[in-house]
mmCIF file of C-alpha atoms (C1' of nucleotides) in Angstrom:
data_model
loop_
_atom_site.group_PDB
_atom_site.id
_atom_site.type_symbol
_atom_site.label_atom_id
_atom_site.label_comp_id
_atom_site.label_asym_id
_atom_site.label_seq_id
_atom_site.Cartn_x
_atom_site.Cartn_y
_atom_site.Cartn_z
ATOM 1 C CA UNK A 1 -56.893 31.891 60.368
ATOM 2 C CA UNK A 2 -57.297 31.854 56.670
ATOM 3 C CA UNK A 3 -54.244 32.535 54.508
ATOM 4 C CA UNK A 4 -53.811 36.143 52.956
ATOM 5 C CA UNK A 5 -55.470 34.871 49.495
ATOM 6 C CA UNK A 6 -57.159 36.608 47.144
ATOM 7 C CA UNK A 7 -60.255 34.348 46.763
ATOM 8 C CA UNK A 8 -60.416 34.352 50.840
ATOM 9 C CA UNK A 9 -60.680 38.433 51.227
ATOM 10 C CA UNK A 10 -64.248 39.831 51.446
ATOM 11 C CA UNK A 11 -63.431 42.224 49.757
ATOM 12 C CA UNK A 12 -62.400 41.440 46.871
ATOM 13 C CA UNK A 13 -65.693 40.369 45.281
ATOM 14 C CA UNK A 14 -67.614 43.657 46.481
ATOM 15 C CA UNK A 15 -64.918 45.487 44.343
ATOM 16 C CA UNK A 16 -65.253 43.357 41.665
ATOM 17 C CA UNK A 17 -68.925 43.387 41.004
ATOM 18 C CA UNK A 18 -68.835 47.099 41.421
ATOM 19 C CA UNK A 19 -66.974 47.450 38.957
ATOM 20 C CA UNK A 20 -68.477 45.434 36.839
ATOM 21 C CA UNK A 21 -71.872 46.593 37.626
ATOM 22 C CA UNK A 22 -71.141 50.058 36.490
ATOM 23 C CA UNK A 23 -69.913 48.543 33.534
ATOM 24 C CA UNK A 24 -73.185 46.657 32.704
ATOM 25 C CA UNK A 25 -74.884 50.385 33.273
ATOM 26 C CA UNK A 26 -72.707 51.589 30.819
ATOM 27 C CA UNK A 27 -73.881 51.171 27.216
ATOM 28 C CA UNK A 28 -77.262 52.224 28.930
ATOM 29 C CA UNK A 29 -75.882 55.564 30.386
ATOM 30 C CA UNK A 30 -73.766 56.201 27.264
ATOM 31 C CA UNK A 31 -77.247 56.951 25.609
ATOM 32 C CA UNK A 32 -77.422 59.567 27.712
ATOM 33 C CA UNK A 33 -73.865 61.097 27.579
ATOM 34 C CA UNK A 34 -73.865 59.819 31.464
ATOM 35 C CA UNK A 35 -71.153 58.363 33.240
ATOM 36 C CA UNK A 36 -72.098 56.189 35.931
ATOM 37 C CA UNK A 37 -71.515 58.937 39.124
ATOM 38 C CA UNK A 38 -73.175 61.734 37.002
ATOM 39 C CA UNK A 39 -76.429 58.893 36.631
ATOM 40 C CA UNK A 40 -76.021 58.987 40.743
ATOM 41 C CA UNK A 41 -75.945 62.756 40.939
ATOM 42 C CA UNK A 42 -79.220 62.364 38.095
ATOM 43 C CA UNK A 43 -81.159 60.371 40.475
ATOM 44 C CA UNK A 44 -80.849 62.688 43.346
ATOM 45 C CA UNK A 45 -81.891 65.443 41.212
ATOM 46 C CA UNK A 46 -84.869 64.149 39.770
ATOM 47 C CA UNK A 47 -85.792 63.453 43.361
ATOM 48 C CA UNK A 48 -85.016 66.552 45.072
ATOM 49 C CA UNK A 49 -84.838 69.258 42.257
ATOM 50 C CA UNK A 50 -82.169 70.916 44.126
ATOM 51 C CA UNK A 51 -79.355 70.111 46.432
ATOM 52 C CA UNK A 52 -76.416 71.804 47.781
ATOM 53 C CA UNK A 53 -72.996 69.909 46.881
ATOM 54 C CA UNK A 54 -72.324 69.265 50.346
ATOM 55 C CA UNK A 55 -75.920 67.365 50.433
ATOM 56 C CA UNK A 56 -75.065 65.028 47.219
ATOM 57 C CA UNK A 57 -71.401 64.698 48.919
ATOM 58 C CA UNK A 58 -73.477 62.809 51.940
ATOM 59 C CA UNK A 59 -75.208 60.901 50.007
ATOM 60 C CA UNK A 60 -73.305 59.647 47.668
ATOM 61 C CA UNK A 61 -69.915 59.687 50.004
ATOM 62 C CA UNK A 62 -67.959 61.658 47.826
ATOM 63 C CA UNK A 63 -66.320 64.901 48.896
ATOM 64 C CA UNK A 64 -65.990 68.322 46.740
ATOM 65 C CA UNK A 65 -62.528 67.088 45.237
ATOM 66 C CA UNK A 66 -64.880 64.239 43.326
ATOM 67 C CA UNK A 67 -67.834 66.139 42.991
ATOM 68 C CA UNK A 68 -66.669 69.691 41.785
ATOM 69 C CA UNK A 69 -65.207 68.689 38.773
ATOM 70 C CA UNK A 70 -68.289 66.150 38.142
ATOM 71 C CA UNK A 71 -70.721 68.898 38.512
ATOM 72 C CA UNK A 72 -68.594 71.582 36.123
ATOM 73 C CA UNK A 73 -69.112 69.159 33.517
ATOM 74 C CA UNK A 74 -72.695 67.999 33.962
ATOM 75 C CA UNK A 75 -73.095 71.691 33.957
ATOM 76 C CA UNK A 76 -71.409 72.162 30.693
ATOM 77 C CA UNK A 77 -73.518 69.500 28.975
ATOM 78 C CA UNK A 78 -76.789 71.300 30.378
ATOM 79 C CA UNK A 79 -78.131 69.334 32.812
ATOM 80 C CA UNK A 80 -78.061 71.128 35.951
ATOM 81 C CA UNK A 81 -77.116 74.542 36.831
ATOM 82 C CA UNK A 82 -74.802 75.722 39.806
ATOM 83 C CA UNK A 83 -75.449 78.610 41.641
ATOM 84 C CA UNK A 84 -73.737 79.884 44.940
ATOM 85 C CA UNK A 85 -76.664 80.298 47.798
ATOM 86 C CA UNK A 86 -77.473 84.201 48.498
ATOM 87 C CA UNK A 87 -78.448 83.336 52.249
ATOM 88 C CA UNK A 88 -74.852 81.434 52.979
ATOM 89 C CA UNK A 89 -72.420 82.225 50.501
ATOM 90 C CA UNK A 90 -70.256 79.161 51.368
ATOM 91 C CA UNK A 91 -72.675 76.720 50.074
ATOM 92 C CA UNK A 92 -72.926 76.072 46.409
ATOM 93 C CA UNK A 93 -76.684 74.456 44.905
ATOM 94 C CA UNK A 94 -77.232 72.700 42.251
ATOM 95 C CA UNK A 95 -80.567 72.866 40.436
ATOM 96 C CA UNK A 96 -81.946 70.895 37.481
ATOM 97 C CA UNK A 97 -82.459 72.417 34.561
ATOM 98 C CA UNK A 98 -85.325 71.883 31.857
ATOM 99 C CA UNK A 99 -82.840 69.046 29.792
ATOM 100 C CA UNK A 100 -81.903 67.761 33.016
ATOM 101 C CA UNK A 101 -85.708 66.628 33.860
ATOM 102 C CA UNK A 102 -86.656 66.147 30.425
ATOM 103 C CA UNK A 103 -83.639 63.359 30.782
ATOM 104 C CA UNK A 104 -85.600 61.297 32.827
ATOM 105 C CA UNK A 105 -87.913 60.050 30.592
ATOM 106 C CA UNK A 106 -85.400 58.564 28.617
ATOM 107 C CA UNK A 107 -84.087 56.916 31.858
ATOM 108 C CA UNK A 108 -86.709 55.082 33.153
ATOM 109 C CA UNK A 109 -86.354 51.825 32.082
ATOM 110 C CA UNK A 110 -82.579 51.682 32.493
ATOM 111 C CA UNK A 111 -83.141 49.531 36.085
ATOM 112 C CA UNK A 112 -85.232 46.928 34.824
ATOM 113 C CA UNK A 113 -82.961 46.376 31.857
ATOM 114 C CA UNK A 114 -80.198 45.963 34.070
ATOM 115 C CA UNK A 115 -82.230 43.534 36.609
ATOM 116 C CA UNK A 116 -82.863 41.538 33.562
ATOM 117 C CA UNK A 117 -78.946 41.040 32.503
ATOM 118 C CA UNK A 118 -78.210 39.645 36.241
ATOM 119 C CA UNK A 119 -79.853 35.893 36.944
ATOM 120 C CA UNK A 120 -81.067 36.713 40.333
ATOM 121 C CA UNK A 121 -84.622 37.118 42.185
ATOM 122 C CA UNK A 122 -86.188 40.019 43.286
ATOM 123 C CA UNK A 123 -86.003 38.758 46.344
ATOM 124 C CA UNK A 124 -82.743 38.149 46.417
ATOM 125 C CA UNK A 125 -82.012 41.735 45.243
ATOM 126 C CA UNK A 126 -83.620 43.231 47.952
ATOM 127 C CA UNK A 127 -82.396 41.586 50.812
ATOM 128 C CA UNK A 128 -78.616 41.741 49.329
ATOM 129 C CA UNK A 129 -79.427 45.394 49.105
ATOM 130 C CA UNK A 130 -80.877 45.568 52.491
ATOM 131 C CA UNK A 131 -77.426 43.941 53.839
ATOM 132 C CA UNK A 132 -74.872 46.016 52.192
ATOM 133 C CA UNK A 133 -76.849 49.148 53.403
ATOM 134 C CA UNK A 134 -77.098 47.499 56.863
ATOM 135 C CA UNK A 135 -73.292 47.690 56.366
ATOM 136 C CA UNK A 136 -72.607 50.817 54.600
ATOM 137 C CA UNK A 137 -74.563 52.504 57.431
ATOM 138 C CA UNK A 138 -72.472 50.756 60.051
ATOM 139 C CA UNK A 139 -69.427 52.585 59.153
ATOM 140 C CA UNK A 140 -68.063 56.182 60.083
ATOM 141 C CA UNK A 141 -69.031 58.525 57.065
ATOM 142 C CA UNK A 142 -65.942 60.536 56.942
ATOM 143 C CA UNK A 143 -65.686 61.945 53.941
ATOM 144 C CA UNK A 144 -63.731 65.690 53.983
ATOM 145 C CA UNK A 145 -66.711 67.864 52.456
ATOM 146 C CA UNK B 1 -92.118 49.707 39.314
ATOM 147 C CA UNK B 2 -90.307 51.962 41.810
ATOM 148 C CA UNK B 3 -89.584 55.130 41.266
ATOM 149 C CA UNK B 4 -85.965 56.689 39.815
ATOM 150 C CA UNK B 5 -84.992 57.061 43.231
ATOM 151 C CA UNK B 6 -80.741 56.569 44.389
ATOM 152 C CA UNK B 7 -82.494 54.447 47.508
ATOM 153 C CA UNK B 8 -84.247 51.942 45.115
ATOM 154 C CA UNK B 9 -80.830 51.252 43.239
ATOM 155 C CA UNK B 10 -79.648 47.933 44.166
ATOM 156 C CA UNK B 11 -76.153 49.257 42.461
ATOM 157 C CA UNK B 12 -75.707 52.114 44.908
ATOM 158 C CA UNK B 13 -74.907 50.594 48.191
ATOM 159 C CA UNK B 14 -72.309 48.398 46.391
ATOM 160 C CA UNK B 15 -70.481 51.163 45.014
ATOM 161 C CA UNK B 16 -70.419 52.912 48.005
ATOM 162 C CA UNK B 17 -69.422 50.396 50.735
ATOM 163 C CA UNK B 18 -66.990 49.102 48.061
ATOM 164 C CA UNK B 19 -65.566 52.251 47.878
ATOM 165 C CA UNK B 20 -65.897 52.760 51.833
ATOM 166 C CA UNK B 21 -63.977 48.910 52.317
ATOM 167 C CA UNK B 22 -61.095 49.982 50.491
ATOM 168 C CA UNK B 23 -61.168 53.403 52.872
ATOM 169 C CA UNK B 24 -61.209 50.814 55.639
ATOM 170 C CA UNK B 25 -58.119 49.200 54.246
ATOM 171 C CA UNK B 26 -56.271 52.259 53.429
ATOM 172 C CA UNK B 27 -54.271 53.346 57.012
ATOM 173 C CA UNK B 28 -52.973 49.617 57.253
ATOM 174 C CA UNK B 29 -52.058 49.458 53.456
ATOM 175 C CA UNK B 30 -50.565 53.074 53.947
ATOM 176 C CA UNK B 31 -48.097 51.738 56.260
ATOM 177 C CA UNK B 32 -47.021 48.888 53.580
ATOM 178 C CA UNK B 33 -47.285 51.973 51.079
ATOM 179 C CA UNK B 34 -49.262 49.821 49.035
ATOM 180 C CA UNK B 35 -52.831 51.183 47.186
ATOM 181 C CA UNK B 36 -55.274 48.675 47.127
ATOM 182 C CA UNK B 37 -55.302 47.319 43.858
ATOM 183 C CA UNK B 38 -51.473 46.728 44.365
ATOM 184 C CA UNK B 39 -52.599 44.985 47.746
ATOM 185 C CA UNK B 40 -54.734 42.688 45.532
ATOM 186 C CA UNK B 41 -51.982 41.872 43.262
ATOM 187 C CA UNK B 42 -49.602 41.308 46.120
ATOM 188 C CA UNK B 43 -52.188 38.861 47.041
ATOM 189 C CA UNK B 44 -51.792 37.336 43.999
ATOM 190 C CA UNK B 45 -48.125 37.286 44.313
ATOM 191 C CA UNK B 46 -47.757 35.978 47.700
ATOM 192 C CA UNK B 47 -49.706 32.841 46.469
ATOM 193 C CA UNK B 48 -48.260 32.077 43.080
ATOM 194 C CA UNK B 49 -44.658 33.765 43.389
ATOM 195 C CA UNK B 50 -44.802 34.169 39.356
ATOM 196 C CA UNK B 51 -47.958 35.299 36.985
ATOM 197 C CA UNK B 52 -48.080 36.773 33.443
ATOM 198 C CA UNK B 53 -50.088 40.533 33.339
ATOM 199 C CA UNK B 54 -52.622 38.562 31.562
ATOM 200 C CA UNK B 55 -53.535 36.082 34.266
ATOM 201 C CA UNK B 56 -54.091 38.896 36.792
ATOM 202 C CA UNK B 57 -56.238 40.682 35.010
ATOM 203 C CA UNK B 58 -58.316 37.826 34.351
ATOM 204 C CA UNK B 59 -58.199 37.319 38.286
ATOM 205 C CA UNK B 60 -58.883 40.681 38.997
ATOM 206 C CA UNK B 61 -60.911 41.920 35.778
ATOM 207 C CA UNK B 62 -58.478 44.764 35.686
ATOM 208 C CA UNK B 63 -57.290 45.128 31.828
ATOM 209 C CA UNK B 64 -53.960 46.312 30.613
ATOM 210 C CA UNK B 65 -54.546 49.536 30.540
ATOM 211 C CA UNK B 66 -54.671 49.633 34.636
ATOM 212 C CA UNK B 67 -52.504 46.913 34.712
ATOM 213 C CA UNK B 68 -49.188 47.843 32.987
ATOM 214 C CA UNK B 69 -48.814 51.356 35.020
ATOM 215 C CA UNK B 70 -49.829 50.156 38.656
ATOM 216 C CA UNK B 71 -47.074 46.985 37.817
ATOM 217 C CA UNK B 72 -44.944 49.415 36.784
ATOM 218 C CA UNK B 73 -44.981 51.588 39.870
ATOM 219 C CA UNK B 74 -44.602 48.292 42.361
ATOM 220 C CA UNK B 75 -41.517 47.498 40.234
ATOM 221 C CA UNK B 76 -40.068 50.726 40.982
ATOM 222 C CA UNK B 77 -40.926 49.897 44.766
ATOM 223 C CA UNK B 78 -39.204 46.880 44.281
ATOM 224 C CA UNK B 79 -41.651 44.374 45.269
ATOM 225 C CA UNK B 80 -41.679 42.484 42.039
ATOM 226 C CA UNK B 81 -39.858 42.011 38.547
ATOM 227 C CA UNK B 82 -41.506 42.336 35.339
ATOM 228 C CA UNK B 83 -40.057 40.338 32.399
ATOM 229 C CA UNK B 84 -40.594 38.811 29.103
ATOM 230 C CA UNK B 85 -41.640 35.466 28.459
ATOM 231 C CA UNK B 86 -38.616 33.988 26.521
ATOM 232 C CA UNK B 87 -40.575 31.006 25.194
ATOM 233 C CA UNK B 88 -43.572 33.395 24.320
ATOM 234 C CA UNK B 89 -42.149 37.320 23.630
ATOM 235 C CA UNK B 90 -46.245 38.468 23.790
ATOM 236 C CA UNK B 91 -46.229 37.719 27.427
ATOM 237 C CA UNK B 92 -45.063 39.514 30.292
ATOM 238 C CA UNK B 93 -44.402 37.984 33.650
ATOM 239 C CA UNK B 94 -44.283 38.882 37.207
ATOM 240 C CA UNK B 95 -42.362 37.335 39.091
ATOM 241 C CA UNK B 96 -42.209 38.082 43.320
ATOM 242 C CA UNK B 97 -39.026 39.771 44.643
ATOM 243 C CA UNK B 98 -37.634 38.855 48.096
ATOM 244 C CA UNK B 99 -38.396 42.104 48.870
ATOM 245 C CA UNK B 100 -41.983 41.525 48.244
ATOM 246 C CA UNK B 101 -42.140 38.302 49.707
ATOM 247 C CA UNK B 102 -41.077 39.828 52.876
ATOM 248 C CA UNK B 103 -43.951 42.228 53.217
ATOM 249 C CA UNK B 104 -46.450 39.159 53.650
ATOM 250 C CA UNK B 105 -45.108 38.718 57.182
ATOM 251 C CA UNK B 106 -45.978 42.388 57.933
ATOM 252 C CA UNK B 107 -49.836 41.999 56.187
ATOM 253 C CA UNK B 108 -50.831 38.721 57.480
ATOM 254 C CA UNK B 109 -53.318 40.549 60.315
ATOM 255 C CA UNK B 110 -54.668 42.901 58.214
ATOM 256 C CA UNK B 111 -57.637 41.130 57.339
ATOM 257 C CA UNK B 112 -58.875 40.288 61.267
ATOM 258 C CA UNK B 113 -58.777 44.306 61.439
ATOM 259 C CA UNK B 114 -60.294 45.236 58.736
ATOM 260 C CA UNK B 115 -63.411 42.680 60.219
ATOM 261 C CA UNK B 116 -63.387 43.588 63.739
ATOM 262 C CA UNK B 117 -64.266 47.120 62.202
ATOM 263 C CA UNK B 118 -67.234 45.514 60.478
ATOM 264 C CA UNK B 119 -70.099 44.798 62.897
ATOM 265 C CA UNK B 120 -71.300 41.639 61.163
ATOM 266 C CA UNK B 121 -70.404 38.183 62.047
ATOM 267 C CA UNK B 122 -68.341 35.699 60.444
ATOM 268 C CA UNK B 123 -71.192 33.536 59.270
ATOM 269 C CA UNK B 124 -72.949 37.148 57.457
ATOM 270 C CA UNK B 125 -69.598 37.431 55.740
ATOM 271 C CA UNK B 126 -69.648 34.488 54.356
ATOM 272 C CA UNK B 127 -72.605 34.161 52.715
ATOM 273 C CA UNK B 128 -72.178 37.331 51.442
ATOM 274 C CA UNK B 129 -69.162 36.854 50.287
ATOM 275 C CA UNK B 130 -70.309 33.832 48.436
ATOM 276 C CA UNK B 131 -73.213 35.698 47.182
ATOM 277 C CA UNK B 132 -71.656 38.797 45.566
ATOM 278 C CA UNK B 133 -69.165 36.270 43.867
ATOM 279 C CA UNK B 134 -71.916 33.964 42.527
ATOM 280 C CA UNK B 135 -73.414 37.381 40.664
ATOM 281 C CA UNK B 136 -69.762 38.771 39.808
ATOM 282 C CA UNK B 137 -69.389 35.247 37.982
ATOM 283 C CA UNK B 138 -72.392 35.122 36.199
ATOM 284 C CA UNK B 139 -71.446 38.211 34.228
ATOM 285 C CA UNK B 140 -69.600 37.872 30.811
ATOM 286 C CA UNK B 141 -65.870 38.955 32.069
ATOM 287 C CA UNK B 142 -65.515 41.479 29.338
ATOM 288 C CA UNK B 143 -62.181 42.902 30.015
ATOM 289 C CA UNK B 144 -60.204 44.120 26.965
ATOM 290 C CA UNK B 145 -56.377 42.351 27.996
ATOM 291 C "C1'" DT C 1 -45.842 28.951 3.476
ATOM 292 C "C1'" DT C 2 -47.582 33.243 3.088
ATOM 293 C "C1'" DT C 3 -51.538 35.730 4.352
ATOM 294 C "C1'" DT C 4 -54.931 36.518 7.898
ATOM 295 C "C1'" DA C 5 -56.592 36.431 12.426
ATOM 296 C "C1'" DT C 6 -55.798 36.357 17.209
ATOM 297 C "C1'" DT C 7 -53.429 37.300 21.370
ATOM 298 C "C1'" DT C 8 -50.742 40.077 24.755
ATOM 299 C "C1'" DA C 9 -48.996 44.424 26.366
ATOM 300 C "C1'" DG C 10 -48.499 48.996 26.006
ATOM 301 C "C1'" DT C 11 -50.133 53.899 24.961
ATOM 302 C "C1'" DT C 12 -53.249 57.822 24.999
ATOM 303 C "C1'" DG C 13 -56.988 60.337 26.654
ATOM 304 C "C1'" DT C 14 -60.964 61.074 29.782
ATOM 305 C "C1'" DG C 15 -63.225 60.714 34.138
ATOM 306 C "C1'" DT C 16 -63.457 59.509 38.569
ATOM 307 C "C1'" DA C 17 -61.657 59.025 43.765
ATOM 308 C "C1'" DC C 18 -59.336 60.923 47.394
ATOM 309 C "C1'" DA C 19 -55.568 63.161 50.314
ATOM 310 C "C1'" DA C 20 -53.922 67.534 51.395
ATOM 311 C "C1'" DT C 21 -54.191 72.203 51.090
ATOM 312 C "C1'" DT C 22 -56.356 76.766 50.206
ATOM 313 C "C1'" DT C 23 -59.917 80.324 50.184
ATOM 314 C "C1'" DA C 24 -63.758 82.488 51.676
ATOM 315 C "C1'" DA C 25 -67.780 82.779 54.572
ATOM 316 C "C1'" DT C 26 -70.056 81.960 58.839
ATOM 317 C "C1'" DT C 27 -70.137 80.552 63.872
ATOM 318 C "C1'" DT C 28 -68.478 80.279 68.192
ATOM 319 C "C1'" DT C 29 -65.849 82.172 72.044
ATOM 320 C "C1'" DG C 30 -63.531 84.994 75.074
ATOM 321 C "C1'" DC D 1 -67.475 92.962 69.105
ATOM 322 C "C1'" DA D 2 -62.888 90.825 67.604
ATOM 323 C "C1'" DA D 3 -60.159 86.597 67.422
ATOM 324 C "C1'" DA D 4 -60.392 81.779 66.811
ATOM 325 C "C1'" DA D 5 -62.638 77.822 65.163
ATOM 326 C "C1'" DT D 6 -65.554 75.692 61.913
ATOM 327 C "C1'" DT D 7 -67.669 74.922 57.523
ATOM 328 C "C1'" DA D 8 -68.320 74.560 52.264
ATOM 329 C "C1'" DA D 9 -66.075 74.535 47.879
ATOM 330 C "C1'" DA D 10 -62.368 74.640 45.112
ATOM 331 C "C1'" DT D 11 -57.558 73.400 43.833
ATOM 332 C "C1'" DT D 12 -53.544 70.417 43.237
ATOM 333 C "C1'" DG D 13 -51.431 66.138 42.727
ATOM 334 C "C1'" DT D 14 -51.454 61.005 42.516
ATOM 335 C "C1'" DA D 15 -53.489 56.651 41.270
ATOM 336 C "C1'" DC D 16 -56.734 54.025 39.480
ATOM 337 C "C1'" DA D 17 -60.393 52.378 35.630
ATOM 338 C "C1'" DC D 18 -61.497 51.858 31.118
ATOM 339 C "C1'" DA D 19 -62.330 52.894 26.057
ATOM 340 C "C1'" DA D 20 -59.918 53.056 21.891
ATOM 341 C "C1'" DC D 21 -55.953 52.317 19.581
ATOM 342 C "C1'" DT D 22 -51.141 50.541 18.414
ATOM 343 C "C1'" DA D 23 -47.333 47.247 18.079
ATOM 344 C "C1'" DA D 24 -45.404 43.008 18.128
ATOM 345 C "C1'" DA D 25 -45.602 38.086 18.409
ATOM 346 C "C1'" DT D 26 -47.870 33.832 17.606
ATOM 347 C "C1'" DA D 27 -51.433 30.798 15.764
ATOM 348 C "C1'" DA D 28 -54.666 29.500 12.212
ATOM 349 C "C1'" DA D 29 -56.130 29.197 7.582
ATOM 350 C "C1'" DA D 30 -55.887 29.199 2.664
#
DNA sequence: TTTTATTTAGTTGTGTACAATTTAATTTTG
DNA sequence: CAAAATTAAATTGTACACAACTAAATAAAA
């Protein structure tokens, strides 16, 4: 049984370096006028085109408290559009707009600049990627919706 | 070069299961009513009885701007005392309260729970505890104060 | 030693996160 | 079909995070 300190929790680092992380995205994303959940929201977009909210809230595990205000703003700066669906008037989808996928362009090198700014291998990325998705995965999404 | 695609970001899965740990911590720090950022500064506590605002945020790359109102709301709980340093009137210390030296007793398990929920082993732990903190202390800390 | 620079906390403002609740729409059941 | 249950967003309230700034104390430099 370790003792209850800091540098013997798990956890701690994983909060940490997320943290921190976001903030080595950040000069990158202010660019774009992105914070670092709107570049998360971005990336699904650019994939997808559209997605409902409840969709992006599964993905990126955050529920409509998070994500409403998130989107009201991205949709004030004109990158994506929200419209409620005619066919099931509960749901709510998002859609990229023009500016939203002209956006990209100017995005596209943001991953390899941050790669660059952490001294690790590619190899070393991918399995430690792997693992905390192994993990992630593991555990009961409940997130309210 | 991989696409712009949320499932190529090596960032994502750490800001989600870090967020999704501290979701895992939440009922058992509910029941100390501690958050946890206050359970990482208890950790703190329970190991050095006093530290100045300045030497846990360098601990816990958390600037003054989080600090001063989360230390200010677990002095109102009563689990520690903030004060001047009379030899150095810039400083401010925290110093443990019997109160909060009391709650230890009730949080010493909390870590063997918050593991069993994990499906890894102790050895995958471990290393990747090791390996997220070898990263998080490569970057510049770059936290205001 | 007086000016200048640095250091430590605190303050203000914005943007997440998330619990708890509400509203409205759709399913499911009896 | 009508009542009950479920679902998707939105709302409200609290607590981080962090940038940018301020204030006060101390240290360094001229």
């Amino acid at each position: 049984m370790d003792k209850l300190h800091l540098h013997n929790q798990l956890c701690f680092p994983l909060y940490a370096l997320s943290r921190q992380m976001t903030a080595l995205y950040r000069p990158y994303l202010e660019k774009l006028d992105l914070t670092y959940p709107q570049w998360l929201v971005m990336l699904l977009l650019w994939e997808h085109e559209t997605l409902s909210v409840k969709k992006i809230g599964c993905e990126l595990w955050l529920d409509s408290g998070t994500l409403t205000p998130l989107l009201k703003r991205m949709e004030e700066t004109g990158l994506l559009v929200r419209e409620r669906c005619p066919v099931d008037e509960r749901v709510v989808n998002v859609l990229l707009t023009k500016e939203g996928r002209l956006l990209e362009k100017k995005a596209i090198d943001i991953p390899e600049h941050i790669f660059s700014e952490l001294s690790i291998s590619h190899s070393q990325l991918k399995s430690l990627k792997k693992e905390l998705s192994g993990i992630l995965n593991n555990l009961d999404k409940k997130v309210s919706g």
